[in-house]
Amino acid sequence: MAGLTEGFWEYAAHVRSLDPAEVERATGLSWAEIEAFAEEVRTAGSVIVCWAMGITQHRDAVATI
């Protein structure tokens, strides 16, 4: 898989080193919920991942804020 994503293996090693209990505390999710979601992503035919700035990027952001 080398060359497809720069820094993937370093990131994967970092994720593997995380303490599951700390991840549960930080996310508010149980480890079982995290694993179930990971399995859904792994077995999905396709996945869309979105991130947005929220209200600050809205057309009327200044007036709203």
PDB file of N, CA, C and O in Angstrom:
ATOM      1  N   MET A   1       0.828  -1.192   0.000  1.00  0.00           N
ATOM      2  CA  MET A   1       0.000   0.000   0.000  1.00  0.00           C
ATOM      3  C   MET A   1       0.871   1.254   0.000  1.00  0.00           C
ATOM      4  O   MET A   1       0.374   2.346  -0.006  1.00  0.00           O
ATOM      5  N   ALA A   2       2.147   1.118   0.016  1.00  0.00           N
ATOM      6  CA  ALA A   2       3.051   2.273   0.047  1.00  0.00           C
ATOM      7  C   ALA A   2       2.778   3.198  -1.126  1.00  0.00           C
ATOM      8  O   ALA A   2       2.524   2.758  -2.233  1.00  0.00           O
ATOM      9  N   GLY A   3       2.829   4.485  -0.877  1.00  0.00           N
ATOM     10  CA  GLY A   3       2.684   5.470  -1.937  1.00  0.00           C
ATOM     11  C   GLY A   3       1.265   5.968  -2.139  1.00  0.00           C
ATOM     12  O   GLY A   3       1.060   6.960  -2.803  1.00  0.00           O
ATOM     13  N   LEU A   4       0.276   5.288  -1.558  1.00  0.00           N
ATOM     14  CA  LEU A   4      -1.106   5.728  -1.765  1.00  0.00           C
ATOM     15  C   LEU A   4      -1.475   6.895  -0.865  1.00  0.00           C
ATOM     16  O   LEU A   4      -2.200   7.786  -1.272  1.00  0.00           O
ATOM     17  N   THR A   5      -0.999   6.876   0.340  1.00  0.00           N
ATOM     18  CA  THR A   5      -1.305   7.931   1.300  1.00  0.00           C
ATOM     19  C   THR A   5      -0.048   8.251   2.095  1.00  0.00           C
ATOM     20  O   THR A   5       0.474   7.397   2.794  1.00  0.00           O
ATOM     21  N   GLU A   6       0.420   9.446   1.986  1.00  0.00           N
ATOM     22  CA  GLU A   6       1.641   9.839   2.686  1.00  0.00           C
ATOM     23  C   GLU A   6       1.412   9.859   4.191  1.00  0.00           C
ATOM     24  O   GLU A   6       0.450  10.439   4.684  1.00  0.00           O
ATOM     25  N   GLY A   7       2.267   9.186   4.933  1.00  0.00           N
ATOM     26  CA  GLY A   7       2.201   9.174   6.389  1.00  0.00           C
ATOM     27  C   GLY A   7       1.205   8.195   6.978  1.00  0.00           C
ATOM     28  O   GLY A   7       1.003   8.181   8.200  1.00  0.00           O
ATOM     29  N   PHE A   8       0.594   7.354   6.145  1.00  0.00           N
ATOM     30  CA  PHE A   8      -0.427   6.427   6.653  1.00  0.00           C
ATOM     31  C   PHE A   8       0.120   5.497   7.724  1.00  0.00           C
ATOM     32  O   PHE A   8      -0.499   5.316   8.773  1.00  0.00           O
ATOM     33  N   TRP A   9       1.252   4.870   7.469  1.00  0.00           N
ATOM     34  CA  TRP A   9       1.762   3.867   8.408  1.00  0.00           C
ATOM     35  C   TRP A   9       2.129   4.485   9.744  1.00  0.00           C
ATOM     36  O   TRP A   9       1.915   3.873  10.803  1.00  0.00           O
ATOM     37  N   GLU A  10       2.633   5.709   9.746  1.00  0.00           N
ATOM     38  CA  GLU A  10       2.933   6.403  11.003  1.00  0.00           C
ATOM     39  C   GLU A  10       1.641   6.692  11.763  1.00  0.00           C
ATOM     40  O   GLU A  10       1.560   6.521  12.983  1.00  0.00           O
ATOM     41  N   TYR A  11       0.616   7.126  11.033  1.00  0.00           N
ATOM     42  CA  TYR A  11      -0.677   7.400  11.659  1.00  0.00           C
ATOM     43  C   TYR A  11      -1.281   6.108  12.212  1.00  0.00           C
ATOM     44  O   TYR A  11      -1.779   6.084  13.347  1.00  0.00           O
ATOM     45  N   ALA A  12      -1.223   5.029  11.438  1.00  0.00           N
ATOM     46  CA  ALA A  12      -1.759   3.746  11.886  1.00  0.00           C
ATOM     47  C   ALA A  12      -1.055   3.280  13.160  1.00  0.00           C
ATOM     48  O   ALA A  12      -1.703   2.777  14.087  1.00  0.00           O
ATOM     49  N   ALA A  13       0.247   3.441  13.232  1.00  0.00           N
ATOM     50  CA  ALA A  13       1.000   3.063  14.437  1.00  0.00           C
ATOM     51  C   ALA A  13       0.556   3.907  15.624  1.00  0.00           C
ATOM     52  O   ALA A  13       0.402   3.397  16.742  1.00  0.00           O
ATOM     53  N   HIS A  14       0.345   5.201  15.398  1.00  0.00           N
ATOM     54  CA  HIS A  14      -0.119   6.089  16.469  1.00  0.00           C
ATOM     55  C   HIS A  14      -1.490   5.638  16.983  1.00  0.00           C
ATOM     56  O   HIS A  14      -1.703   5.536  18.195  1.00  0.00           O
ATOM     57  N   VAL A  15      -2.418   5.348  16.075  1.00  0.00           N
ATOM     58  CA  VAL A  15      -3.758   4.921  16.474  1.00  0.00           C
ATOM     59  C   VAL A  15      -3.689   3.625  17.267  1.00  0.00           C
ATOM     60  O   VAL A  15      -4.364   3.475  18.290  1.00  0.00           O
ATOM     61  N   ARG A  16      -2.851   2.687  16.834  1.00  0.00           N
ATOM     62  CA  ARG A  16      -2.707   1.415  17.557  1.00  0.00           C
ATOM     63  C   ARG A  16      -2.148   1.621  18.962  1.00  0.00           C
ATOM     64  O   ARG A  16      -2.384   0.811  19.850  1.00  0.00           O
ATOM     65  N   SER A  17      -1.404   2.702  19.174  1.00  0.00           N
ATOM     66  CA  SER A  17      -0.789   2.938  20.481  1.00  0.00           C
ATOM     67  C   SER A  17      -1.730   3.613  21.479  1.00  0.00           C
ATOM     68  O   SER A  17      -1.397   3.725  22.658  1.00  0.00           O
ATOM     69  N   LEU A  18      -2.893   4.066  21.030  1.00  0.00           N
ATOM     70  CA  LEU A  18      -3.812   4.773  21.920  1.00  0.00           C
ATOM     71  C   LEU A  18      -4.431   3.828  22.947  1.00  0.00           C
ATOM     72  O   LEU A  18      -4.701   2.665  22.664  1.00  0.00           O
ATOM     73  N   ASP A  19      -4.665   4.353  24.133  1.00  0.00           N
ATOM     74  CA  ASP A  19      -5.306   3.600  25.204  1.00  0.00           C
ATOM     75  C   ASP A  19      -6.820   3.602  24.969  1.00  0.00           C
ATOM     76  O   ASP A  19      -7.436   4.669  24.935  1.00  0.00           O
ATOM     77  N   PRO A  20      -7.431   2.426  24.791  1.00  0.00           N
ATOM     78  CA  PRO A  20      -8.877   2.371  24.527  1.00  0.00           C
ATOM     79  C   PRO A  20      -9.714   3.105  25.577  1.00  0.00           C
ATOM     80  O   PRO A  20     -10.698   3.758  25.236  1.00  0.00           O
ATOM     81  N   ALA A  21      -9.347   3.025  26.838  1.00  0.00           N
ATOM     82  CA  ALA A  21     -10.111   3.706  27.890  1.00  0.00           C
ATOM     83  C   ALA A  21     -10.047   5.224  27.704  1.00  0.00           C
ATOM     84  O   ALA A  21     -11.045   5.926  27.906  1.00  0.00           O
ATOM     85  N   GLU A  22      -8.892   5.730  27.294  1.00  0.00           N
ATOM     86  CA  GLU A  22      -8.749   7.167  27.053  1.00  0.00           C
ATOM     87  C   GLU A  22      -9.569   7.590  25.838  1.00  0.00           C
ATOM     88  O   GLU A  22     -10.185   8.658  25.825  1.00  0.00           O
ATOM     89  N   VAL A  23      -9.599   6.760  24.813  1.00  0.00           N
ATOM     90  CA  VAL A  23     -10.406   7.050  23.623  1.00  0.00           C
ATOM     91  C   VAL A  23     -11.888   7.089  23.997  1.00  0.00           C
ATOM     92  O   VAL A  23     -12.622   7.982  23.562  1.00  0.00           O
ATOM     93  N   GLU A  24     -12.328   6.158  24.831  1.00  0.00           N
ATOM     94  CA  GLU A  24     -13.720   6.162  25.290  1.00  0.00           C
ATOM     95  C   GLU A  24     -14.044   7.447  26.049  1.00  0.00           C
ATOM     96  O   GLU A  24     -15.085   8.067  25.807  1.00  0.00           O
ATOM     97  N   ARG A  25     -13.162   7.859  26.949  1.00  0.00           N
ATOM     98  CA  ARG A  25     -13.388   9.093  27.713  1.00  0.00           C
ATOM     99  C   ARG A  25     -13.430  10.309  26.797  1.00  0.00           C
ATOM    100  O   ARG A  25     -14.275  11.187  26.945  1.00  0.00           O
ATOM    101  N   ALA A  26     -12.520  10.365  25.825  1.00  0.00           N
ATOM    102  CA  ALA A  26     -12.427  11.535  24.940  1.00  0.00           C
ATOM    103  C   ALA A  26     -13.608  11.631  23.973  1.00  0.00           C
ATOM    104  O   ALA A  26     -14.029  12.727  23.617  1.00  0.00           O
ATOM    105  N   THR A  27     -14.148  10.474  23.551  1.00  0.00           N
ATOM    106  CA  THR A  27     -15.204  10.487  22.541  1.00  0.00           C
ATOM    107  C   THR A  27     -16.608  10.345  23.103  1.00  0.00           C
ATOM    108  O   THR A  27     -17.577  10.697  22.437  1.00  0.00           O
ATOM    109  N   GLY A  28     -16.716   9.788  24.310  1.00  0.00           N
ATOM    110  CA  GLY A  28     -18.032   9.512  24.866  1.00  0.00           C
ATOM    111  C   GLY A  28     -18.665   8.267  24.274  1.00  0.00           C
ATOM    112  O   GLY A  28     -19.850   8.004  24.490  1.00  0.00           O
ATOM    113  N   LEU A  29     -17.892   7.503  23.518  1.00  0.00           N
ATOM    114  CA  LEU A  29     -18.369   6.265  22.908  1.00  0.00           C
ATOM    115  C   LEU A  29     -17.736   5.073  23.594  1.00  0.00           C
ATOM    116  O   LEU A  29     -16.622   5.155  24.086  1.00  0.00           O
ATOM    117  N   SER A  30     -18.460   3.959  23.597  1.00  0.00           N
ATOM    118  CA  SER A  30     -17.860   2.735  24.119  1.00  0.00           C
ATOM    119  C   SER A  30     -16.940   2.156  23.061  1.00  0.00           C
ATOM    120  O   SER A  30     -17.080   2.437  21.863  1.00  0.00           O
ATOM    121  N   TRP A  31     -16.000   1.310  23.489  1.00  0.00           N
ATOM    122  CA  TRP A  31     -15.092   0.667  22.533  1.00  0.00           C
ATOM    123  C   TRP A  31     -15.890  -0.191  21.553  1.00  0.00           C
ATOM    124  O   TRP A  31     -15.577  -0.252  20.366  1.00  0.00           O
ATOM    125  N   ALA A  32     -16.962  -0.821  22.039  1.00  0.00           N
ATOM    126  CA  ALA A  32     -17.814  -1.646  21.166  1.00  0.00           C
ATOM    127  C   ALA A  32     -18.465  -0.789  20.078  1.00  0.00           C
ATOM    128  O   ALA A  32     -18.564  -1.219  18.918  1.00  0.00           O
ATOM    129  N   GLU A  33     -18.889   0.429  20.431  1.00  0.00           N
ATOM    130  CA  GLU A  33     -19.488   1.331  19.432  1.00  0.00           C
ATOM    131  C   GLU A  33     -18.451   1.747  18.387  1.00  0.00           C
ATOM    132  O   GLU A  33     -18.755   1.812  17.196  1.00  0.00           O
ATOM    133  N   ILE A  34     -17.245   2.024  18.839  1.00  0.00           N
ATOM    134  CA  ILE A  34     -16.170   2.410  17.927  1.00  0.00           C
ATOM    135  C   ILE A  34     -15.849   1.267  16.972  1.00  0.00           C
ATOM    136  O   ILE A  34     -15.718   1.469  15.758  1.00  0.00           O
ATOM    137  N   GLU A  35     -15.732   0.056  17.515  1.00  0.00           N
ATOM    138  CA  GLU A  35     -15.442  -1.099  16.672  1.00  0.00           C
ATOM    139  C   GLU A  35     -16.573  -1.379  15.689  1.00  0.00           C
ATOM    140  O   GLU A  35     -16.329  -1.740  14.537  1.00  0.00           O
ATOM    141  N   ALA A  36     -17.821  -1.216  16.124  1.00  0.00           N
ATOM    142  CA  ALA A  36     -18.966  -1.443  15.232  1.00  0.00           C
ATOM    143  C   ALA A  36     -18.947  -0.443  14.078  1.00  0.00           C
ATOM    144  O   ALA A  36     -19.183  -0.813  12.919  1.00  0.00           O
ATOM    145  N   PHE A  37     -18.636   0.818  14.376  1.00  0.00           N
ATOM    146  CA  PHE A  37     -18.547   1.826  13.317  1.00  0.00           C
ATOM    147  C   PHE A  37     -17.400   1.506  12.360  1.00  0.00           C
ATOM    148  O   PHE A  37     -17.560   1.580  11.143  1.00  0.00           O
ATOM    149  N   ALA A  38     -16.266   1.129  12.915  1.00  0.00           N
ATOM    150  CA  ALA A  38     -15.114   0.778  12.076  1.00  0.00           C
ATOM    151  C   ALA A  38     -15.457  -0.381  11.150  1.00  0.00           C
ATOM    152  O   ALA A  38     -15.071  -0.378   9.972  1.00  0.00           O
ATOM    153  N   GLU A  39     -16.210  -1.338  11.634  1.00  0.00           N
ATOM    154  CA  GLU A  39     -16.613  -2.472  10.806  1.00  0.00           C
ATOM    155  C   GLU A  39     -17.573  -2.031   9.705  1.00  0.00           C
ATOM    156  O   GLU A  39     -17.480  -2.499   8.564  1.00  0.00           O
ATOM    157  N   GLU A  40     -18.477  -1.106  10.019  1.00  0.00           N
ATOM    158  CA  GLU A  40     -19.374  -0.574   8.990  1.00  0.00           C
ATOM    159  C   GLU A  40     -18.580   0.097   7.876  1.00  0.00           C
ATOM    160  O   GLU A  40     -18.863  -0.098   6.695  1.00  0.00           O
ATOM    161  N   VAL A  41     -17.599   0.894   8.250  1.00  0.00           N
ATOM    162  CA  VAL A  41     -16.761   1.575   7.254  1.00  0.00           C
ATOM    163  C   VAL A  41     -15.969   0.549   6.446  1.00  0.00           C
ATOM    164  O   VAL A  41     -15.880   0.634   5.221  1.00  0.00           O
ATOM    165  N   ARG A  42     -15.395  -0.441   7.135  1.00  0.00           N
ATOM    166  CA  ARG A  42     -14.574  -1.450   6.469  1.00  0.00           C
ATOM    167  C   ARG A  42     -15.363  -2.228   5.425  1.00  0.00           C
ATOM    168  O   ARG A  42     -14.851  -2.550   4.356  1.00  0.00           O
ATOM    169  N   THR A  43     -16.616  -2.520   5.717  1.00  0.00           N
ATOM    170  CA  THR A  43     -17.409  -3.366   4.827  1.00  0.00           C
ATOM    171  C   THR A  43     -18.291  -2.584   3.860  1.00  0.00           C
ATOM    172  O   THR A  43     -18.956  -3.185   3.020  1.00  0.00           O
ATOM    173  N   ALA A  44     -18.290  -1.269   3.968  1.00  0.00           N
ATOM    174  CA  ALA A  44     -19.136  -0.451   3.086  1.00  0.00           C
ATOM    175  C   ALA A  44     -18.612  -0.468   1.654  1.00  0.00           C
ATOM    176  O   ALA A  44     -17.403  -0.552   1.424  1.00  0.00           O
ATOM    177  N   GLY A  45     -19.525  -0.368   0.716  1.00  0.00           N
ATOM    178  CA  GLY A  45     -19.126  -0.279  -0.684  1.00  0.00           C
ATOM    179  C   GLY A  45     -18.453   1.047  -0.985  1.00  0.00           C
ATOM    180  O   GLY A  45     -17.569   1.140  -1.835  1.00  0.00           O
ATOM    181  N   SER A  46     -18.868   2.088  -0.269  1.00  0.00           N
ATOM    182  CA  SER A  46     -18.242   3.404  -0.401  1.00  0.00           C
ATOM    183  C   SER A  46     -18.555   4.198   0.864  1.00  0.00           C
ATOM    184  O   SER A  46     -19.508   3.898   1.575  1.00  0.00           O
ATOM    185  N   VAL A  47     -17.745   5.194   1.116  1.00  0.00           N
ATOM    186  CA  VAL A  47     -17.899   6.024   2.311  1.00  0.00           C
ATOM    187  C   VAL A  47     -17.631   7.474   1.923  1.00  0.00           C
ATOM    188  O   VAL A  47     -16.686   7.757   1.187  1.00  0.00           O
ATOM    189  N   ILE A  48     -18.451   8.383   2.425  1.00  0.00           N
ATOM    190  CA  ILE A  48     -18.214   9.810   2.252  1.00  0.00           C
ATOM    191  C   ILE A  48     -17.920  10.385   3.628  1.00  0.00           C
ATOM    192  O   ILE A  48     -18.687  10.191   4.567  1.00  0.00           O
ATOM    193  N   VAL A  49     -16.810  11.078   3.766  1.00  0.00           N
ATOM    194  CA  VAL A  49     -16.433  11.717   5.021  1.00  0.00           C
ATOM    195  C   VAL A  49     -16.496  13.218   4.802  1.00  0.00           C
ATOM    196  O   VAL A  49     -15.894  13.746   3.863  1.00  0.00           O
ATOM    197  N   CYS A  50     -17.254  13.907   5.647  1.00  0.00           N
ATOM    198  CA  CYS A  50     -17.427  15.359   5.500  1.00  0.00           C
ATOM    199  C   CYS A  50     -16.992  16.069   6.774  1.00  0.00           C
ATOM    200  O   CYS A  50     -17.131  15.539   7.873  1.00  0.00           O
ATOM    201  N   TRP A  51     -16.497  17.266   6.609  1.00  0.00           N
ATOM    202  CA  TRP A  51     -16.148  18.131   7.734  1.00  0.00           C
ATOM    203  C   TRP A  51     -16.537  19.536   7.335  1.00  0.00           C
ATOM    204  O   TRP A  51     -16.328  19.944   6.186  1.00  0.00           O
ATOM    205  N   ALA A  52     -17.114  20.273   8.236  1.00  0.00           N
ATOM    206  CA  ALA A  52     -17.532  21.639   7.918  1.00  0.00           C
ATOM    207  C   ALA A  52     -17.210  22.564   9.080  1.00  0.00           C
ATOM    208  O   ALA A  52     -17.139  22.137  10.225  1.00  0.00           O
ATOM    209  N   MET A  53     -17.020  23.811   8.771  1.00  0.00           N
ATOM    210  CA  MET A  53     -16.718  24.816   9.785  1.00  0.00           C
ATOM    211  C   MET A  53     -17.957  25.194  10.586  1.00  0.00           C
ATOM    212  O   MET A  53     -17.863  25.750  11.651  1.00  0.00           O
ATOM    213  N   GLY A  54     -19.125  24.942  10.053  1.00  0.00           N
ATOM    214  CA  GLY A  54     -20.349  25.267  10.774  1.00  0.00           C
ATOM    215  C   GLY A  54     -20.782  26.701  10.550  1.00  0.00           C
ATOM    216  O   GLY A  54     -20.659  27.251   9.461  1.00  0.00           O
ATOM    217  N   ILE A  55     -21.266  27.307  11.601  1.00  0.00           N
ATOM    218  CA  ILE A  55     -21.908  28.618  11.489  1.00  0.00           C
ATOM    219  C   ILE A  55     -20.971  29.711  10.971  1.00  0.00           C
ATOM    220  O   ILE A  55     -21.408  30.653  10.329  1.00  0.00           O
ATOM    221  N   THR A  56     -19.689  29.588  11.195  1.00  0.00           N
ATOM    222  CA  THR A  56     -18.767  30.634  10.745  1.00  0.00           C
ATOM    223  C   THR A  56     -18.644  30.708   9.231  1.00  0.00           C
ATOM    224  O   THR A  56     -18.207  31.720   8.695  1.00  0.00           O
ATOM    225  N   GLN A  57     -19.023  29.649   8.528  1.00  0.00           N
ATOM    226  CA  GLN A  57     -18.934  29.631   7.076  1.00  0.00           C
ATOM    227  C   GLN A  57     -20.290  29.867   6.414  1.00  0.00           C
ATOM    228  O   GLN A  57     -20.423  29.773   5.213  1.00  0.00           O
ATOM    229  N   HIS A  58     -21.287  30.163   7.186  1.00  0.00           N
ATOM    230  CA  HIS A  58     -22.632  30.387   6.675  1.00  0.00           C
ATOM    231  C   HIS A  58     -22.726  31.736   5.973  1.00  0.00           C
ATOM    232  O   HIS A  58     -22.006  32.681   6.309  1.00  0.00           O
ATOM    233  N   ARG A  59     -23.632  31.841   5.003  1.00  0.00           N
ATOM    234  CA  ARG A  59     -23.833  33.085   4.245  1.00  0.00           C
ATOM    235  C   ARG A  59     -24.076  34.274   5.171  1.00  0.00           C
ATOM    236  O   ARG A  59     -23.596  35.372   4.935  1.00  0.00           O
ATOM    237  N   ASP A  60     -24.838  34.079   6.243  1.00  0.00           N
ATOM    238  CA  ASP A  60     -25.166  35.159   7.178  1.00  0.00           C
ATOM    239  C   ASP A  60     -24.399  35.020   8.495  1.00  0.00           C
ATOM    240  O   ASP A  60     -24.898  35.391   9.560  1.00  0.00           O
ATOM    241  N   ALA A  61     -23.192  34.506   8.430  1.00  0.00           N
ATOM    242  CA  ALA A  61     -22.424  34.201   9.639  1.00  0.00           C
ATOM    243  C   ALA A  61     -22.206  35.420  10.531  1.00  0.00           C
ATOM    244  O   ALA A  61     -22.414  35.348  11.736  1.00  0.00           O
ATOM    245  N   VAL A  62     -21.802  36.521   9.959  1.00  0.00           N
ATOM    246  CA  VAL A  62     -21.513  37.710  10.778  1.00  0.00           C
ATOM    247  C   VAL A  62     -22.750  38.159  11.522  1.00  0.00           C
ATOM    248  O   VAL A  62     -22.724  38.398  12.726  1.00  0.00           O
ATOM    249  N   ALA A  63     -23.870  38.243  10.828  1.00  0.00           N
ATOM    250  CA  ALA A  63     -25.117  38.673  11.474  1.00  0.00           C
ATOM    251  C   ALA A  63     -25.592  37.648  12.503  1.00  0.00           C
ATOM    252  O   ALA A  63     -26.105  38.012  13.563  1.00  0.00           O
ATOM    253  N   THR A  64     -25.405  36.389  12.217  1.00  0.00           N
ATOM    254  CA  THR A  64     -25.845  35.331  13.129  1.00  0.00           C
ATOM    255  C   THR A  64     -25.003  35.291  14.396  1.00  0.00           C
ATOM    256  O   THR A  64     -25.526  35.167  15.496  1.00  0.00           O
ATOM    257  N   ILE A  65     -23.694  35.427  14.224  1.00  0.00           N
ATOM    258  CA  ILE A  65     -22.800  35.365  15.382  1.00  0.00           C
ATOM    259  C   ILE A  65     -22.943  36.617  16.221  1.00  0.00           C
ATOM    260  O   ILE A  65     -22.981  36.613  17.405  1.00  0.00           O
TER     261      ILE A  65
END
